Coordinates of C-alpha atoms and ligand atoms in Angstrom, one line a residue:
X1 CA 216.8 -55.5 -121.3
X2 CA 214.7 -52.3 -122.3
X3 CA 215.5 -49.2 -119.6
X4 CA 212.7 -47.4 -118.2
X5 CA 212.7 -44.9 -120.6
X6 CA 211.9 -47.2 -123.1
X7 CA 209.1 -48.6 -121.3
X8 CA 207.4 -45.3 -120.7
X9 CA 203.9 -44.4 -121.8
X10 CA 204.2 -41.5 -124.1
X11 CA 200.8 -39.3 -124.2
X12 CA 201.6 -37.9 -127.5
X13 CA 204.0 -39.2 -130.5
X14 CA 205.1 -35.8 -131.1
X15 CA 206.8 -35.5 -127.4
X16 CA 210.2 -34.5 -127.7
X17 CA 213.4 -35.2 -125.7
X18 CA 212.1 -33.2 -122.4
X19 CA 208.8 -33.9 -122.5
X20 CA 209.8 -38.0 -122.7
X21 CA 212.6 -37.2 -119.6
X22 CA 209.8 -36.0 -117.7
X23 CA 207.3 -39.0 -118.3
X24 CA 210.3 -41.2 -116.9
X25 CA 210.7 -39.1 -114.1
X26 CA 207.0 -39.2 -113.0
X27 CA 206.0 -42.3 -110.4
X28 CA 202.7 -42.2 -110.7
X29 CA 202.5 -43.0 -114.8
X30 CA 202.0 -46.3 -116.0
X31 CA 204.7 -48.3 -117.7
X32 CA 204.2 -49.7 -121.1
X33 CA 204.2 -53.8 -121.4
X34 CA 205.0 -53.1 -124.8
X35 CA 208.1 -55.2 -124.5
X36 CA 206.9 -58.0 -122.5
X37 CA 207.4 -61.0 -124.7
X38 CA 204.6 -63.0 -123.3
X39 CA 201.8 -60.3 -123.9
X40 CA 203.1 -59.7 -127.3
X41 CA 202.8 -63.5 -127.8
X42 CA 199.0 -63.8 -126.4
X43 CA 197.6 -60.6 -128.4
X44 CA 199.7 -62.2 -131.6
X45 CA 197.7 -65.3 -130.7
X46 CA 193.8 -64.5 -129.4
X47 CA 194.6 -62.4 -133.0
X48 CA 195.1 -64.6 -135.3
X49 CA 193.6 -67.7 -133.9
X50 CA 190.7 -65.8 -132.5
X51 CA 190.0 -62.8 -134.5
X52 CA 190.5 -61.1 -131.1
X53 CA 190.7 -57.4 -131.1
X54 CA 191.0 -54.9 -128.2
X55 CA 191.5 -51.2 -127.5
X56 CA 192.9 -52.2 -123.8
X57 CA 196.6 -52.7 -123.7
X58 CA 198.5 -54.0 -120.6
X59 CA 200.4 -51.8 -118.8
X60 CA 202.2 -52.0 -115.3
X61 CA 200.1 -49.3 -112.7
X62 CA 202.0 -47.9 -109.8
X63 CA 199.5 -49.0 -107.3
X64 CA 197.5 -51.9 -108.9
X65 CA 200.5 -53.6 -110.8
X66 CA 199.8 -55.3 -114.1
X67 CA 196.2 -54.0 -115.1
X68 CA 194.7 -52.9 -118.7
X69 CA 194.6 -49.4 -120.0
X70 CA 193.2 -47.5 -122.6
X71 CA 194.7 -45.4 -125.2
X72 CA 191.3 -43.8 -125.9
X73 CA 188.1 -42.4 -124.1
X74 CA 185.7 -44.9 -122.9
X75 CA 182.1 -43.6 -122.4
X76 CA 179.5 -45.0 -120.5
X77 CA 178.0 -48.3 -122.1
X78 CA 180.7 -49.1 -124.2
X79 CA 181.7 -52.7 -124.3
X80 CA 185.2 -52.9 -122.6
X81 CA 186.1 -56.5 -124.1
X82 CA 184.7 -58.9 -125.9
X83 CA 185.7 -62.4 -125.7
X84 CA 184.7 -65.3 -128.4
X85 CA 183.4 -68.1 -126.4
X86 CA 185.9 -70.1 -127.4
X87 CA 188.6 -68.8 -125.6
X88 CA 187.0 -69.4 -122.7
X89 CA 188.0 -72.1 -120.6
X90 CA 185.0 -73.8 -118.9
X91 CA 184.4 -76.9 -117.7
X92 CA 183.3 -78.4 -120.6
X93 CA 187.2 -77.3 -122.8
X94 CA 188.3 -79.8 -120.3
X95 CA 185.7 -82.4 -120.8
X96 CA 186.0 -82.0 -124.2
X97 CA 189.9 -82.0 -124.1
X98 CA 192.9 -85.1 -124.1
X99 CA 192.2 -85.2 -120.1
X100 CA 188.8 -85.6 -120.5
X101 CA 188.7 -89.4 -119.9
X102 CA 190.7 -89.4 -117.2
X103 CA 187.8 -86.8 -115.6
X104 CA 185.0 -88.5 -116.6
X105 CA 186.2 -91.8 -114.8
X106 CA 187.3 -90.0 -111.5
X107 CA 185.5 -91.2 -108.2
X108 CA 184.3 -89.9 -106.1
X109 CA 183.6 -87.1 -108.8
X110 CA 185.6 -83.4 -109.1
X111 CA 184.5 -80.2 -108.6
X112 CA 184.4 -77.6 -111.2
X113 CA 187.1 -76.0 -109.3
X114 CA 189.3 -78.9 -109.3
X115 CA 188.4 -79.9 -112.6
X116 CA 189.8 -76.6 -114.1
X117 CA 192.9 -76.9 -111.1
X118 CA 194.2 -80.5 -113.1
X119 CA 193.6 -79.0 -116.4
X120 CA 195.8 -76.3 -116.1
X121 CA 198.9 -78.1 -114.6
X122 CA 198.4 -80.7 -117.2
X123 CA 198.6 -77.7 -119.9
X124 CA 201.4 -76.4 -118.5
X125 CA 203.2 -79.5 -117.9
X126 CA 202.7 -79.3 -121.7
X127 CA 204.6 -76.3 -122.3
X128 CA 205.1 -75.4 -126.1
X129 CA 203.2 -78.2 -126.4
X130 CA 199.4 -77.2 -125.0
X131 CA 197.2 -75.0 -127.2
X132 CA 197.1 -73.0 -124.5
X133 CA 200.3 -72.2 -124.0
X134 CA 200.6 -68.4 -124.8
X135 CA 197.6 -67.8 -121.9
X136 CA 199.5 -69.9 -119.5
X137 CA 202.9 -68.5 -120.5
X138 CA 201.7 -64.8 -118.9
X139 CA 200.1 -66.0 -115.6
X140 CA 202.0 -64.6 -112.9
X141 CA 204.1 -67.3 -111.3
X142 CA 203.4 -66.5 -107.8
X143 CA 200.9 -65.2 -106.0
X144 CA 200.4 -62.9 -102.5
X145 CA 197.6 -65.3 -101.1
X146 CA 197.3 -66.6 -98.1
X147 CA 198.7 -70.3 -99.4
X148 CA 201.6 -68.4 -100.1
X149 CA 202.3 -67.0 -96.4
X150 CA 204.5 -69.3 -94.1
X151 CA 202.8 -70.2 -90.8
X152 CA 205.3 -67.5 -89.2
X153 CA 203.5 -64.9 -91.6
X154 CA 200.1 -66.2 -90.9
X155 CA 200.1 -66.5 -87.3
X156 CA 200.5 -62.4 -87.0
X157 CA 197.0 -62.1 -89.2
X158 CA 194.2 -60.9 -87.1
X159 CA 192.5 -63.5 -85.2
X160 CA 188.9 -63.7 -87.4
X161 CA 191.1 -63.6 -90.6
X162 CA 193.4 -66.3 -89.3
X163 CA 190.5 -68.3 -88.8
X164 CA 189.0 -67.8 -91.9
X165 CA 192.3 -68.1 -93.6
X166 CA 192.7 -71.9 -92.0
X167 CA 189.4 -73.0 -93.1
X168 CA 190.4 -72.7 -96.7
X169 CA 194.0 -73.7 -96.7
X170 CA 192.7 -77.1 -94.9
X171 CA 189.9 -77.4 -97.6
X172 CA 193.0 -76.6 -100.3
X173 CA 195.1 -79.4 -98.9
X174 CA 192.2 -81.6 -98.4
X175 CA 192.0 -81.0 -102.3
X176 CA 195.0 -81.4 -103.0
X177 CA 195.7 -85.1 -101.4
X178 CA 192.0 -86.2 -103.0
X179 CA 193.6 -85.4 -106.4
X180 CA 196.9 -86.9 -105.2
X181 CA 195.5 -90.4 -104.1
X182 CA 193.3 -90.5 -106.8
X183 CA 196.0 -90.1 -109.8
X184 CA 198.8 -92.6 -107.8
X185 CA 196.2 -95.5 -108.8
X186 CA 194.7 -94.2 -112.0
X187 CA 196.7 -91.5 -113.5
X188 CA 200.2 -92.1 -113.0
X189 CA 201.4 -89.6 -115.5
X190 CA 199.6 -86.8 -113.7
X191 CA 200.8 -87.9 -110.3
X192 CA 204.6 -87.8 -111.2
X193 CA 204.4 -83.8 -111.9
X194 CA 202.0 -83.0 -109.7
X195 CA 203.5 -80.9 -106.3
X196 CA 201.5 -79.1 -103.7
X197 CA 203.3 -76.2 -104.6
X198 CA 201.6 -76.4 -108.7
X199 CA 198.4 -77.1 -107.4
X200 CA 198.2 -74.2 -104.9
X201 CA 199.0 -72.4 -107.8
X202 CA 197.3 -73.3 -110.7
X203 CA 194.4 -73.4 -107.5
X204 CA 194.7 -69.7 -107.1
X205 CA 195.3 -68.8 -110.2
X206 CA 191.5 -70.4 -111.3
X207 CA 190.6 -68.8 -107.6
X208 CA 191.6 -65.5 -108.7
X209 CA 191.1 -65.2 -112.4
X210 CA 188.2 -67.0 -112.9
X211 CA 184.8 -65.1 -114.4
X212 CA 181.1 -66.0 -113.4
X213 CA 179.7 -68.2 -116.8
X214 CA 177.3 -70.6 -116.3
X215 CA 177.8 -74.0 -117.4
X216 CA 175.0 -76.9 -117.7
X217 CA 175.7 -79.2 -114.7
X218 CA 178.1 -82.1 -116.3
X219 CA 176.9 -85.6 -114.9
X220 CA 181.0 -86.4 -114.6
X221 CA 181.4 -83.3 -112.1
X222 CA 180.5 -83.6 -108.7
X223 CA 177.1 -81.2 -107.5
X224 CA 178.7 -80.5 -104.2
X225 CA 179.7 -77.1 -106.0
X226 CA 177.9 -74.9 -108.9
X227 CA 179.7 -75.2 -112.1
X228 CA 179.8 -71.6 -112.8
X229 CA 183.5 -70.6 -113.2
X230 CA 185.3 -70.2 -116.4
X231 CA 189.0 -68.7 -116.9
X232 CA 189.1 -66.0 -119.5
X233 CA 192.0 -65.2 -121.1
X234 CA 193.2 -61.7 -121.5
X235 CA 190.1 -60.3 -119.8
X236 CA 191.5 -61.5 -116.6
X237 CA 194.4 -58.9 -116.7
X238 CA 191.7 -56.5 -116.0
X239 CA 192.2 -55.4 -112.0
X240 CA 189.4 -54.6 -109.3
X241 CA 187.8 -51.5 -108.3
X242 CA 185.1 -50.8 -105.6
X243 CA 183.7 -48.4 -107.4
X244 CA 184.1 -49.9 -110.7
X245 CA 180.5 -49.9 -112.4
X246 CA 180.2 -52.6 -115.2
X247 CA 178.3 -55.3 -116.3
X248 CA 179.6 -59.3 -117.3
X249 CA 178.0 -61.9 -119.3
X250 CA 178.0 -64.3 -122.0
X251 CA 176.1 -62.6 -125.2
X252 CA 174.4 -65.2 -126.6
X253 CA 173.9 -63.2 -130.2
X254 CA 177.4 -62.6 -130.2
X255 CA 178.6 -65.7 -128.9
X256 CA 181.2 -63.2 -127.0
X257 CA 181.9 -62.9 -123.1
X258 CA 181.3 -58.9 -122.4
X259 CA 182.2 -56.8 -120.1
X260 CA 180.6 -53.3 -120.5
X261 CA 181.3 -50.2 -118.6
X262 CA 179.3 -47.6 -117.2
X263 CA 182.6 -45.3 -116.3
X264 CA 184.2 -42.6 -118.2
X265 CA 187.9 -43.2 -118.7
X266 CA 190.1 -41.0 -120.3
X267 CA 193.6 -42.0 -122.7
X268 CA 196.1 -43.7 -120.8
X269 CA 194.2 -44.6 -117.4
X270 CA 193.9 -47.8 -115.9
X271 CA 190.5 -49.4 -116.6
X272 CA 188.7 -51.9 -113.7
X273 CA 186.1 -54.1 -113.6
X274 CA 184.8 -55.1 -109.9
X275 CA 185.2 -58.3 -108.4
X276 CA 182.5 -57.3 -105.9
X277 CA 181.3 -55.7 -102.5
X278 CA 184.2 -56.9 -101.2
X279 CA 186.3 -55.5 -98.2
X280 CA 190.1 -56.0 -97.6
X281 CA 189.8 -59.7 -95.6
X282 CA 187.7 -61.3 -98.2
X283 CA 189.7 -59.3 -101.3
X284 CA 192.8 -61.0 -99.4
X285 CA 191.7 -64.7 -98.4
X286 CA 190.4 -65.1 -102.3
X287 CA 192.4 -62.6 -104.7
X288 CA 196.0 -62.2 -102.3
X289 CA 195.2 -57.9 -102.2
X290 CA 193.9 -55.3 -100.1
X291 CA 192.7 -51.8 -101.9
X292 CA 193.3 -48.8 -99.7
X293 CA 190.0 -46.8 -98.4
X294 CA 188.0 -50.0 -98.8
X295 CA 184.1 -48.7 -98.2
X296 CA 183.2 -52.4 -97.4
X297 CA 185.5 -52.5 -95.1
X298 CA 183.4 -54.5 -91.8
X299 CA 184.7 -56.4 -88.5
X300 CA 182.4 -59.4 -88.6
X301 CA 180.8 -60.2 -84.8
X302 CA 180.8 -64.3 -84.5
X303 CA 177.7 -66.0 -82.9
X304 CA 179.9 -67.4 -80.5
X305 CA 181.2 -64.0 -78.9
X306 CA 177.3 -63.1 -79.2
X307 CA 176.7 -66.7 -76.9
X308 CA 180.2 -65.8 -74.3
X309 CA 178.3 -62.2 -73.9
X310 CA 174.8 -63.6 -73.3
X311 CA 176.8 -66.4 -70.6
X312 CA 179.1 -63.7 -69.0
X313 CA 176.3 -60.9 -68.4
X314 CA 173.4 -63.6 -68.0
X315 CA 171.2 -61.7 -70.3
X316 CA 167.8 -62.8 -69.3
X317 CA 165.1 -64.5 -71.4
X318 CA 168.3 -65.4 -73.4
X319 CA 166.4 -68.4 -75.6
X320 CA 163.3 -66.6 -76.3
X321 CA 165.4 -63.3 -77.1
X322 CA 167.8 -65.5 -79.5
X323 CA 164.9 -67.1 -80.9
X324 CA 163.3 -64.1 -81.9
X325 CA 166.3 -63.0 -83.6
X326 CA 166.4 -66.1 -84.9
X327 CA 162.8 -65.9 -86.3
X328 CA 163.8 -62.4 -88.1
X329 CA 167.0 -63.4 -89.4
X330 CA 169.2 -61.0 -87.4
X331 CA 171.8 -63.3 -86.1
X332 CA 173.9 -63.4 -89.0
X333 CA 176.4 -61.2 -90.8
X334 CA 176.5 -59.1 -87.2
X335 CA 179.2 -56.4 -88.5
X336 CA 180.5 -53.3 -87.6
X337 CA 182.5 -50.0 -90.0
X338 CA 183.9 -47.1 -89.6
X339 CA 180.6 -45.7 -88.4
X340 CA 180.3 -48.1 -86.1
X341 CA 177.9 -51.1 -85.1
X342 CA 175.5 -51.6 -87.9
X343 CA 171.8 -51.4 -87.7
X344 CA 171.3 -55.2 -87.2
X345 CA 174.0 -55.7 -84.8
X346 CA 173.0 -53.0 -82.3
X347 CA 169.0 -54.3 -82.9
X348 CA 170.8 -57.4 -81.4
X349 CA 172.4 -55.9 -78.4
X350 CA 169.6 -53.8 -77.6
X351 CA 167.5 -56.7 -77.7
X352 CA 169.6 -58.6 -75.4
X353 CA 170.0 -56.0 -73.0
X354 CA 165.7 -55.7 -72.8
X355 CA 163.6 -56.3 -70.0
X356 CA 160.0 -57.8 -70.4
X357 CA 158.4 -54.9 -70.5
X358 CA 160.9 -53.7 -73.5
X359 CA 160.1 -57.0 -75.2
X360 CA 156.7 -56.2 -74.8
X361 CA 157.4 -53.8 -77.7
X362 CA 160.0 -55.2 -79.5
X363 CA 158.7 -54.8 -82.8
X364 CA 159.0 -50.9 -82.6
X365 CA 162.3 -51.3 -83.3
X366 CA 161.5 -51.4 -87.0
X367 CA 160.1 -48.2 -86.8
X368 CA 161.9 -45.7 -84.5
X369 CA 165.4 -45.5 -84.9
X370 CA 166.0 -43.9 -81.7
X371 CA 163.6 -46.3 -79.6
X372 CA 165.3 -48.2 -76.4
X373 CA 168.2 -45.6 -76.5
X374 CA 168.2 -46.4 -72.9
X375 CA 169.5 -49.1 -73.2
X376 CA 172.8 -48.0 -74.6
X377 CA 175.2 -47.6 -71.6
X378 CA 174.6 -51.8 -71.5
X379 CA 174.8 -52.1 -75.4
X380 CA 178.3 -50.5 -74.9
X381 CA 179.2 -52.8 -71.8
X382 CA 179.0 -55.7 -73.9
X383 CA 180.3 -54.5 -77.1
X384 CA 183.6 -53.4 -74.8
X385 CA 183.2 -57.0 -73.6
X386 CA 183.0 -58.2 -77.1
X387 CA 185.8 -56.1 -79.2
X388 CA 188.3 -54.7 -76.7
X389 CA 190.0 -58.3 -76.2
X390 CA 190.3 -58.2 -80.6
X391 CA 191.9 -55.2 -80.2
X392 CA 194.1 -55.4 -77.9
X393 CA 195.9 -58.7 -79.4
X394 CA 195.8 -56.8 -82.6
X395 CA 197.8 -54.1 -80.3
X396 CA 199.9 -57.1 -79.2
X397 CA 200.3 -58.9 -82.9
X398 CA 201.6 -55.5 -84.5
X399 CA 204.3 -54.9 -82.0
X400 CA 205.8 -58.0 -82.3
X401 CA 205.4 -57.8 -85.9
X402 CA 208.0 -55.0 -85.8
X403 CA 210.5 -56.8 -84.0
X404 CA 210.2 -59.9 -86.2
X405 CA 210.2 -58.4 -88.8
X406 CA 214.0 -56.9 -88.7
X407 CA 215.0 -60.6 -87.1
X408 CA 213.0 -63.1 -89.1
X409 CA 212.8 -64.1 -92.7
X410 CA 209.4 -62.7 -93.8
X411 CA 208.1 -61.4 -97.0
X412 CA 208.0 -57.3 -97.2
X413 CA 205.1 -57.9 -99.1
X414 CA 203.3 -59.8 -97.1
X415 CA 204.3 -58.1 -93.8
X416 CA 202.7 -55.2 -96.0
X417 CA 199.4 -56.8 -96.3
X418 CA 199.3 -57.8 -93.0
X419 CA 200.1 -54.8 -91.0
X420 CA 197.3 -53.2 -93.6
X421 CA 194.5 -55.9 -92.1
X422 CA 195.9 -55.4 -88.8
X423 CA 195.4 -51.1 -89.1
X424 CA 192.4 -51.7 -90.2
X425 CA 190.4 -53.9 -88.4
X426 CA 191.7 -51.7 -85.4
X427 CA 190.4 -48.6 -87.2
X428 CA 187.1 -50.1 -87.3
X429 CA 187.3 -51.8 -83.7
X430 CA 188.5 -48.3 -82.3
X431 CA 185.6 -46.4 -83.7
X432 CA 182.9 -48.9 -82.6
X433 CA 184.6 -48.5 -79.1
X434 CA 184.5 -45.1 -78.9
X435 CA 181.1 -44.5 -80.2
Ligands
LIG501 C1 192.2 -61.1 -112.5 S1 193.8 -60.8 -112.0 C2 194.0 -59.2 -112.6 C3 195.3 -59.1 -113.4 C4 196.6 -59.2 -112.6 N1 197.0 -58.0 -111.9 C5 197.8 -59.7 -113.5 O1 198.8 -59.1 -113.4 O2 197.6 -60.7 -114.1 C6 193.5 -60.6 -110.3 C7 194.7 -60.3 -109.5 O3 195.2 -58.9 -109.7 C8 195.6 -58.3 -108.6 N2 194.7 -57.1 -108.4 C9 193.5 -56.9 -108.9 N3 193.0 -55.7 -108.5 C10 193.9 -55.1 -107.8 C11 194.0 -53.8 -107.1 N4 193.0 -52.9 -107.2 N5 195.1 -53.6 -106.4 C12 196.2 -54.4 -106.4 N6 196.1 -55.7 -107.0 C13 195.0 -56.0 -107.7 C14 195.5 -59.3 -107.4 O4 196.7 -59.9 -107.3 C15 194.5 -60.3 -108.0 O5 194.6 -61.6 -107.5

C-alpha cells in the first residue's frame, strides 16, 4: 500500500527531503490519485481507445473528496475537458447496445432514467467483460444519499426535507419493482442479479453523475420524462461549486462534450464545475452533499401552512386575496434566507393581512417597497404562527440526535449531514423570526 508520503502532491520536482515532509504534514493539500489503479486504468483507456487527453488529474481534496485538479493555470475561457461523443453514454449507447432488444420490447415503456439505471447493472454484471468496464470500475461504490440512510437516520431529517426525501425514495422503489416485475416474465437473466440495493445504486450513480445532453425522443422510451441525461465518463469526477462559472455543451464541430471555464485556477487547485443554484436540501436529496456557506440556502413556505394561517387567523376576503395571488403567480416558491422572508413571500403575508381599503391599492406594492409597512406587526404574527412550530421540532430533532447518536448504530457521516440540514434550516428560521 503506498504511505501518504507517497501520495503527496509535490509543487515542484526539485523539492527536497523537508520541503516533501512538510507537504505530508499539511491537511489542507490534496493527495495525489496517482496510485489508484482504477484511474490509471480509465486514463490508460479514454487514451488509447478514445484519443482522450486532459490537463485535469484526479486528486483526493480535503473538503470535496475525490475531485479534478490542475497542474497548470487555467484562464478564463479555456475549455476545461473535452469529451468525444462517443464516450458518452446516452440513451441511444443503450439502444444501440446487446440490451437493446430487450428495451425496445419493454411495456409499458422506460424512462430515460431507467433506461440508463438497467444498462449500467447489466455492464457491471459484465465485469471484465463490458466495454465499459474501466468507467464502471472507478464509480464509488456507495453513496451518502438519502437511499442510503436507514429510516432511524431519516426520521431525524427536518420535517420539509423528510418529506421531500419520501417522495423520491417511494418513486425509487416504485421503479425499482416496475423493472423487477417486468424482467421476472421477460428478462429472466436480468432478474436473477438484479437487487434493490444495485438499482439504488446504479440509480444514483446516473442521479448524480449524469450531464445535461439532449437526445432525439426515442419512440421505445416512454415521454413521461425528457430524455436529456447522459453519463460522462471522466468528466463526472469534476465536483460542484456555487460559484463555479462555466459553460456545458455538446460542440457539434468538434463532436466533443465541453465544459469551459470562466475562473482562474492556479497549479495544483481543485477545479469545479456547478451543478446549479442549488442549496444544501436539494444538493442532498439529488447528489448525497451539503457545501458549507451555501448562498442558496432557502426554507421553502408550503401552500398548506399558507391555507392553516389563512384558517387560524380567518384572514378576510381569503378567496379573492388567494386568487389574486394566484393571478400574479405569487403562491409558489414562498421562501425565506438568511435575510429573511423574501420579496414574494412577505407581498403574500401583507396581502393577507389587508383590509379593503388596502386592497383597494394593491398593485402599489410593485412599486413602493416600503408601502403597507403597517401591516407588519400581523405579517410577523403569522409568520411566528407559520415557522416557530419548524423550529422548535428542529430544537427537539437535534437533542435527541445527540443522545442517539452515542446509543444507536448510525452513520457519522450521515449524522454529519444531518445535523448540517438541521443548523441550517434553524439558522434561516431564526433570522426570519427575529426580523
Ligand atoms: C459528479 S460526482 C463528482 C465526483 C465524485 N466526487 C467522485 O469521487 O467520483 C458528484 C458527487 O461528488 C460529490 N461532490 C460533488 N461536489 C462536492 C462538494 N463541493 N463537496 C463535497 N462533495 C461533493 C457528491 O458526492 C456528488 O454526488
Amino acid at each position: 500500500m503506498a504511505s501518504a508520503q507517497q501520495n503527496c502532491i509535490k509543487s515542484s520536482r526539485r523539492c527536497g527531503k523537508t520541503r516533501r515532509k512538510r507537504i505530508y504534514c499539511d491537511p489542507s493539500r490534496p493527495i495525489s490519485c496517482s496510485h489508484d489503479d482504477s484511474l490509471k486504468l480509465i486514463r490508460i483507456w479514454m487514451k488509447k481507445e478514445f484519443g482522450f487527453k486532459n490537463k485535469l488529474v484526479p486528486a483526493v481534496f480535503p473538503t470535496t473528496g475525490r475531485g479534478l485538479m490542475t497542474r497548470k493555470s487555467i484562464r478564463p475561457g479555456e475549455i476545461l475537458v473535452s469529451l468525444p461523443q462517443r464516450l458518452l453514454i446516452t440513451t441511444q449507447t443503450v439502444l444501440d447496445s446487446d440490451i437493446g432488444k430487450h428495451i425496445k420490447r419493454w411495456k409499458p415503456k422506460l424512462t430515460p432514467q431507467q433506461c440508463l439505471t438497467v444498462f449500467l447493472i447489466w455492464e457491471k454484471h459484465k465485469h471484465t467483460e463490458s466495454p465499459w468496464f474501466p468507467y464502471i470500475n472507478m464509480l464509488p461504490v456507495t453513496f451518502t444519499s438519502p437511499g442510503y440512510f436507514s429510516s432511524t437516520e431519516l426520521s431525524f431529517l427536518p420535517k420539509c426535507v423528510r418529506l421531500k426525501v419520501d417522495e423520491v425514495l417511494e418513486k425509487l422503489d416504485c421503479s425499482y419493482r416496475e423493472v423487477k416485475h417486468y424482467s421476472k416474465y421477460h428478462w429472466t437473466e436480468l432478474y436473477d442479479i438484479l437487487t434493490y440495493d444495485l438499482y439504488i445504486w446504479s440509480w444514483y450513480v446516473i442521479n448524480s453523475r449524469s450531464v445535461y445532453y439532449q437526445s432525439n425522443h426515442s419512440k421505445y422510451l416512454s415521454t413521461d420524462e425528457p430524455d436529456n441525461i447522459a453519463l460522462a465518463p471522466y468528466l463526472d469526477l469534476l465536483n460542484h461549486s456555487s460559484q463555479a462559472n462555466v459553460k456545458a455543451g455538446y460542440n457539434a464541430i468538434t463532436n466533443c462534450y465541453e465544459i469551459i471555464t470562466y475562473d482562474v485556477y492556479k497549479p495544483y487547485q481543485e477545479v469545479f464545475i456547478s451543478y446549479g443554484c442549488h442549496g444544501n436540501q436539494k444538493l442532498f436529496i439529488e447528489y448525497g452533499f451539503y457545501i458549507p456557506d451555501n448562498c442558496n440556502d432557502v426554507y421553502e413556505i408550503s401552500y398548506d401552512d399558507i391555507l392553516n394561517a389563512c384558517e387560524h387567523f380567518s384572514v378576510k376576503y381569503k378567496e379573492k386575496k388567494l386568487d389574486l395571488l394566484k393571478h400574479h403567480d405569487l403562491l409558489k416558491n414562498l421562501v425565506c434566507t438568511m435575510d429573511g422572508l423574501s420579496w414574494k413571500a412577505m407581498t403574500v403575508f401583507k396581502t393577507l393581512a389587508m383590509e379593503w381599503r388596502h386592497l383597494e391599492k394593491w398593485s402599489q406594492i410593485y412599486t413602493e417597497t416600503d408601502i403597507f409597512n403597517d401591516l407588519l406587526p400581523i405579517v410577523n404574527t403569522m409568520i411566528v404562527f407559520i415557522l416557530q412550530p419548524y423550529l422548535d421540532d428542529n430544537i427537539q430533532l437535534m437533542k435527541q440526535l445527540q443522545i442517539q447518536k452515542q446509543q444507536a448504530d448510525l452513520n457519522p457521516v450521515h449524522v454529519e449531514i444531518i445535523e448540517q440540514l438541521l443548523k441550517i434550516e434553524n439558522s434561516i428560521l431564526t433570522k426570519t423570526l427575529s426580523m
